[in-house]
Amino acid sequence: MSIFSIATSGLSAASLRVNVAASNIANVRTTGPLPASGGTSASAASSSTSSTYPAAYVPLRVDQVDQSSGSMPGGTKAAVSTVSPSYIAQSDPGAPFANQDGLVAAPNVDITREFVELAAAKYSFIANTKVIQAYSETTESLLDITT
């Protein structure tokens, strides 16, 4: 794998990190009914509420792994998965979908962590573009034949 493709895989992973963090931040207040958790009559009422109102936003995370195989460098690969647990119970008795205790499902998003992800993506963009720039300059100087 070339230096250029390794750096572009890093740019792609950083881009994915920005998109996921932005989505999590934008939807941090998107609540929904608590999922039903049993066979009681209260959960039957909760399941009818769950079908009437949309579920809470399910936060995402980026899992990034090295693509190296043995001594051959190969860049990085990033994949999106869901955060587990995806929601936390939050008090909002005024919500129309709140349960009898006034609880709703809120996305399990840590705003501080999301801004750290954005900062890490920023520096990853900078580092990978510097690698591409150095690769370009080196290639250009190698091919520059003066007469």
Rosetta silent file (secondary structure, phi, psi, omega in degrees, C-alpha in Angstrom):
SEQUENCE: MSIFSIATSGLSAASLRVNVAASNIANVRTTGPLPASGGTSASAASSSTSSTYPAAYVPLRVDQVDQSSGSMPGGTKAAVSTVSPSYIAQSDPGAPFANQDGLVAAPNVDITREFVELAAAKYSFIANTKVIQAYSETTESLLDITT
SCORE:     score description
SCORE:     0.000 S_00000001
   1 L     0.000  138.446 -176.360    0.000    0.000    0.000 S_00000001
   2 L   -82.077  163.386  177.206    1.387    3.416   -0.895 S_00000001
   3 H   -59.838  -39.796 -179.920    1.964    6.319    1.456 S_00000001
   4 H   -60.804  -45.456 -178.982   -0.741    8.229   -0.380 S_00000001
   5 H   -70.285  -30.788  175.945   -3.380    5.525    0.195 S_00000001
   6 H   -65.837  -45.016  179.660   -2.372    5.186    3.849 S_00000001
   7 H   -66.351  -39.512  179.323   -2.830    8.934    4.367 S_00000001
   8 H   -69.050  -29.853  175.016   -6.146    8.991    2.510 S_00000001
   9 H   -66.683  -35.249  175.446   -7.426    6.132    4.686 S_00000001
  10 H   -66.644  -39.492  176.933   -6.600    8.330    7.691 S_00000001
  11 H   -64.405  -40.544  179.170   -8.484   11.252    6.114 S_00000001
  12 H   -63.699  -42.555  178.771  -11.475    8.998    5.475 S_00000001
  13 H   -65.820  -39.831  178.675  -11.491    7.796    9.095 S_00000001
  14 H   -65.421  -39.015  177.579  -11.229   11.378   10.369 S_00000001
  15 H   -62.442  -42.081  177.902  -14.128   12.408    8.145 S_00000001
  16 H   -63.502  -40.592  177.362  -16.231    9.587    9.541 S_00000001
  17 H   -60.091  -42.577  179.265  -15.340   10.684   13.094 S_00000001
  18 H   -63.948  -45.585 -179.081  -16.517   14.230   12.344 S_00000001
  19 H   -62.121  -43.355 -179.174  -19.801   13.013   10.854 S_00000001
  20 H   -67.596  -45.130  179.761  -20.556   10.698   13.781 S_00000001
  21 H   -62.667  -42.216  178.745  -19.653   13.298   16.422 S_00000001
  22 H   -62.540  -41.280  178.180  -21.761   15.940   14.647 S_00000001
  23 H   -63.900  -43.989  179.292  -24.728   13.566   14.492 S_00000001
  24 H   -63.533  -42.672 -179.835  -24.409   12.707   18.185 S_00000001
  25 H   -66.196  -42.912 -178.873  -24.142   16.383   19.186 S_00000001
  26 H   -64.545  -28.567 -175.490  -27.083   17.392   16.993 S_00000001
  27 L  -108.530   16.740 -175.065  -29.308   14.685   18.472 S_00000001
  28 L   -61.807  -26.315 -179.275  -28.246   14.847   22.122 S_00000001
  29 L  -104.631   14.752  179.505  -31.709   16.071   23.165 S_00000001
  30 L   -85.649   93.352 -177.680  -33.736   13.718   20.977 S_00000001
  31 L   -94.678  170.487  178.129  -35.595   11.723   23.599 S_00000001
  32 E  -157.878  179.597  178.882  -38.214    9.032   23.250 S_00000001
  33 L   -67.420  148.993  174.781  -40.236    6.612   25.336 S_00000001
  34 L   -65.718  137.304  176.769  -38.400    4.127   27.522 S_00000001
  35 L   -63.000  145.956  177.500  -38.371    0.685   25.900 S_00000001
  36 L   -64.857  141.938 -176.343  -40.745   -1.850   27.484 S_00000001
  37 L  -135.490   35.165  177.834  -38.967   -4.197   29.885 S_00000001
  38 L   176.205 -175.277 -176.876  -41.416   -6.763   31.123 S_00000001
  39 L  -109.100   26.586 -179.037  -44.802   -8.408   30.844 S_00000001
  40 L   -87.714  170.088  178.842  -46.814   -6.217   33.233 S_00000001
  41 H   -67.090  -29.652  177.339  -49.808   -4.096   32.332 S_00000001
  42 H   -65.724  -37.086  179.132  -47.659   -0.981   32.785 S_00000001
  43 H   -73.206  -27.543  175.391  -45.285   -2.247   30.098 S_00000001
  44 H   -65.727  -40.697  175.914  -48.243   -2.920   27.806 S_00000001
  45 H   -66.007  -37.576  179.260  -49.205    0.748   28.147 S_00000001
  46 H   -65.973  -37.622 -179.324  -45.564    1.644   27.579 S_00000001
  47 H   -69.061  -32.143  176.119  -45.419   -0.448   24.389 S_00000001
  48 H   -70.143  -34.477  175.304  -48.439    1.393   22.969 S_00000001
  49 H   -67.181  -39.622 -179.755  -46.671    4.671   23.771 S_00000001
  50 H   -62.529  -35.157 -179.562  -43.511    3.329   22.113 S_00000001
  51 H   -78.371  -22.019  179.791  -45.407    2.610   18.900 S_00000001
  52 H   -81.186  -39.571 -176.654  -46.995    6.086   18.904 S_00000001
  53 L  -109.562  146.201  178.250  -43.797    8.095   19.441 S_00000001
  54 L   -67.503  152.348  179.476  -40.440    7.572   17.762 S_00000001
  55 L   -68.423  162.149  175.993  -37.653    5.996   19.795 S_00000001
  56 L   -64.598  154.171  176.791  -34.847    8.063   21.251 S_00000001
  57 L   -58.570  135.688  177.200  -31.840    8.748   19.037 S_00000001
  58 L   -96.882  110.928 -177.771  -29.364    5.859   19.099 S_00000001
  59 L   -68.168  153.191 -176.891  -25.869    7.344   19.476 S_00000001
  60 E  -115.203  164.147  174.093  -23.041    6.112   17.300 S_00000001
  61 E  -144.131  159.736  179.053  -19.318    5.600   17.734 S_00000001
  62 E  -108.112  126.318  174.718  -16.402    5.027   15.401 S_00000001
  63 E  -104.449  119.031 -176.341  -14.256    1.938   15.837 S_00000001
  64 E  -115.598  130.353  180.000  -10.911    2.419   14.121 S_00000001
  65 E  -129.795  154.220  177.812   -8.417   -0.396   13.547 S_00000001
  66 E   -74.169  136.951  179.064   -5.019   -0.701   11.929 S_00000001
  67 L   -97.468   12.025 -178.646   -5.044   -2.406    8.531 S_00000001
  68 L   -66.904  141.732  174.820   -1.445   -3.571    8.710 S_00000001
  69 E  -124.744  106.753 -178.026   -0.776   -7.184    7.868 S_00000001
  70 L    69.559 -126.561 -179.569    2.541   -8.389    9.221 S_00000001
  71 L   -93.244    0.693 -178.649    5.327   -6.002    8.267 S_00000001
  72 E   -90.150  114.834  178.325    3.283   -4.400    5.467 S_00000001
  73 L   -68.497  147.296 -175.945    1.790   -1.038    6.499 S_00000001
  74 L  -144.026   11.954  178.224   -1.762   -0.584    5.408 S_00000001
  75 L    83.597 -148.514 -176.127   -3.372    2.496    6.881 S_00000001
  76 E  -137.986  157.735  177.703   -6.487    2.434    8.969 S_00000001
  77 E  -131.580  134.397 -179.265  -10.073    1.267    8.704 S_00000001
  78 E  -122.543  140.914  178.343  -13.000    2.844   10.523 S_00000001
  79 E  -135.423  147.868  179.859  -16.478    1.426   11.071 S_00000001
  80 E   -95.756  135.373  174.752  -19.566    2.879   12.725 S_00000001
  81 E  -138.659  171.127 -179.472  -21.344    1.004   15.506 S_00000001
  82 E   -90.434  151.251  176.733  -23.919    1.897   18.128 S_00000001
  83 L   -76.869  140.230  177.784  -23.118    2.935   21.673 S_00000001
  84 L  -126.767  126.822   -4.511  -24.163    0.419   24.310 S_00000001
  85 L   -70.624  147.032 -173.908  -26.221    1.120   26.333 S_00000001
  86 L   -82.159  -16.153 -179.635  -27.805    3.434   23.799 S_00000001
  87 E  -139.867  161.656  171.749  -30.022    5.344   26.214 S_00000001
  88 E  -128.184  148.773  177.808  -30.222    6.499   29.809 S_00000001
  89 E   -75.276  132.653 -177.711  -33.385    7.161   31.795 S_00000001
  90 E  -134.172  142.033 -179.904  -33.950   10.886   32.242 S_00000001
  91 E   -78.828  122.855  174.751  -36.658   12.734   34.146 S_00000001
  92 L  -154.845   73.040 -174.807  -39.030   14.673   31.882 S_00000001
  93 L   -63.131  -18.392  179.877  -42.531   14.414   33.352 S_00000001
  94 L   -81.478  -11.694 -179.738  -43.896   16.934   30.828 S_00000001
  95 L   -70.414  137.720 -178.783  -43.093   14.734   27.826 S_00000001
  96 L   -65.838  -18.469 -178.154  -46.196   13.084   26.337 S_00000001
  97 L  -104.767    8.500  179.077  -44.357    9.761   26.140 S_00000001
  98 L   -65.008  147.087  177.873  -42.970    9.785   29.702 S_00000001
  99 L   -77.037 -175.789 -176.327  -43.746    6.680   31.741 S_00000001
 100 L   -63.600  -19.468  177.158  -45.714    6.747   34.989 S_00000001
 101 L   -92.905    1.116  179.644  -42.555    7.800   36.868 S_00000001
 102 L    81.242   21.018 -177.186  -41.963   10.719   34.479 S_00000001
 103 E  -101.765  145.272  174.641  -38.942    9.080   32.818 S_00000001
 104 E  -128.694  165.525  176.068  -37.967    9.131   29.153 S_00000001
 105 E   -90.156  123.345  177.172  -35.123    7.537   27.207 S_00000001
 106 E  -113.236  144.315  179.901  -32.338   10.007   26.446 S_00000001
 107 E   -60.130  140.152  179.602  -29.402    9.208   24.149 S_00000001
 108 L   -83.335   71.316 -177.788  -26.291    8.062   25.996 S_00000001
 109 L  -113.539  128.419  174.477  -24.130   10.852   24.547 S_00000001
 110 L  -100.816  105.954 -176.208  -21.220   12.401   26.426 S_00000001
 111 H   -57.301  -40.332  179.968  -20.834   15.893   24.933 S_00000001
 112 H   -59.892  -44.890  179.508  -17.285   16.233   26.285 S_00000001
 113 H   -63.409  -37.333 -179.769  -16.230   13.024   24.561 S_00000001
 114 H   -65.758  -38.392  177.843  -17.815   14.175   21.301 S_00000001
 115 H   -71.747  -30.827  173.339  -15.810   17.413   21.332 S_00000001
 116 H   -65.456  -41.035  176.893  -12.651   15.411   22.071 S_00000001
 117 H   -60.930  -40.887  177.967  -13.502   13.269   19.026 S_00000001
 118 H   -63.850  -42.079  178.702  -13.853   16.442   16.932 S_00000001
 119 H   -65.105  -42.502  178.490  -10.467   17.718   18.144 S_00000001
 120 H   -63.173  -39.661  178.289   -8.828   14.345   17.440 S_00000001
 121 H   -64.970  -39.154  178.803  -10.348   14.324   13.946 S_00000001
 122 H   -59.198  -48.935 -178.492   -9.029   17.843   13.353 S_00000001
 123 H   -70.077  -28.928  174.832   -5.466   16.824   14.213 S_00000001
 124 H   -67.500  -41.796  174.886   -5.818   13.641   12.187 S_00000001
 125 H   -58.212  -48.578 -178.059   -6.844   15.748    9.169 S_00000001
 126 H   -60.233  -48.535 -177.646   -3.830   18.021    9.707 S_00000001
 127 H   -62.906  -45.132 -177.787   -1.367   15.136   10.112 S_00000001
 128 H   -70.081  -33.812  175.894   -2.634   13.193    7.113 S_00000001
 129 H   -69.972  -33.316  175.142   -2.676   16.243    4.838 S_00000001
 130 H   -64.952  -38.753  177.340    0.923   16.988    5.890 S_00000001
 131 H   -63.334  -44.976  179.369    1.852   13.421    4.914 S_00000001
 132 H   -63.311  -42.230  178.779    0.191   13.873    1.513 S_00000001
 133 H   -62.598  -45.706  178.938    1.907   17.237    1.062 S_00000001
 134 H   -63.577  -40.029  178.053    5.337   15.780    1.963 S_00000001
 135 H   -62.010  -44.145  179.689    4.726   12.823   -0.364 S_00000001
 136 H   -63.676  -45.008 -179.271    3.793   15.194   -3.187 S_00000001
 137 H   -66.042  -39.683  179.202    6.829   17.416   -2.616 S_00000001
 138 H   -65.786  -45.452  178.809    9.177   14.427   -2.422 S_00000001
 139 H   -61.640  -43.064  179.687    7.752   12.897   -5.591 S_00000001
 140 H   -62.419  -43.074 -179.551    7.980   16.251   -7.353 S_00000001
 141 H   -70.067  -31.510  176.844   11.620   16.736   -6.354 S_00000001
 142 H   -69.274  -33.742 -177.609   12.494   13.201   -7.435 S_00000001
 143 H   -89.712   -8.870 -178.443   10.920   13.775  -10.833 S_00000001
 144 L   -77.120  106.353 -179.737   12.357   17.270  -11.238 S_00000001
 145 L  -106.091  118.365  179.387   15.123   16.894  -13.771 S_00000001
 146 L   -98.131  143.609 -179.276   17.147   20.036  -14.338 S_00000001
 147 L  -108.884    0.000    0.000   19.136   20.513  -17.474 S_00000001
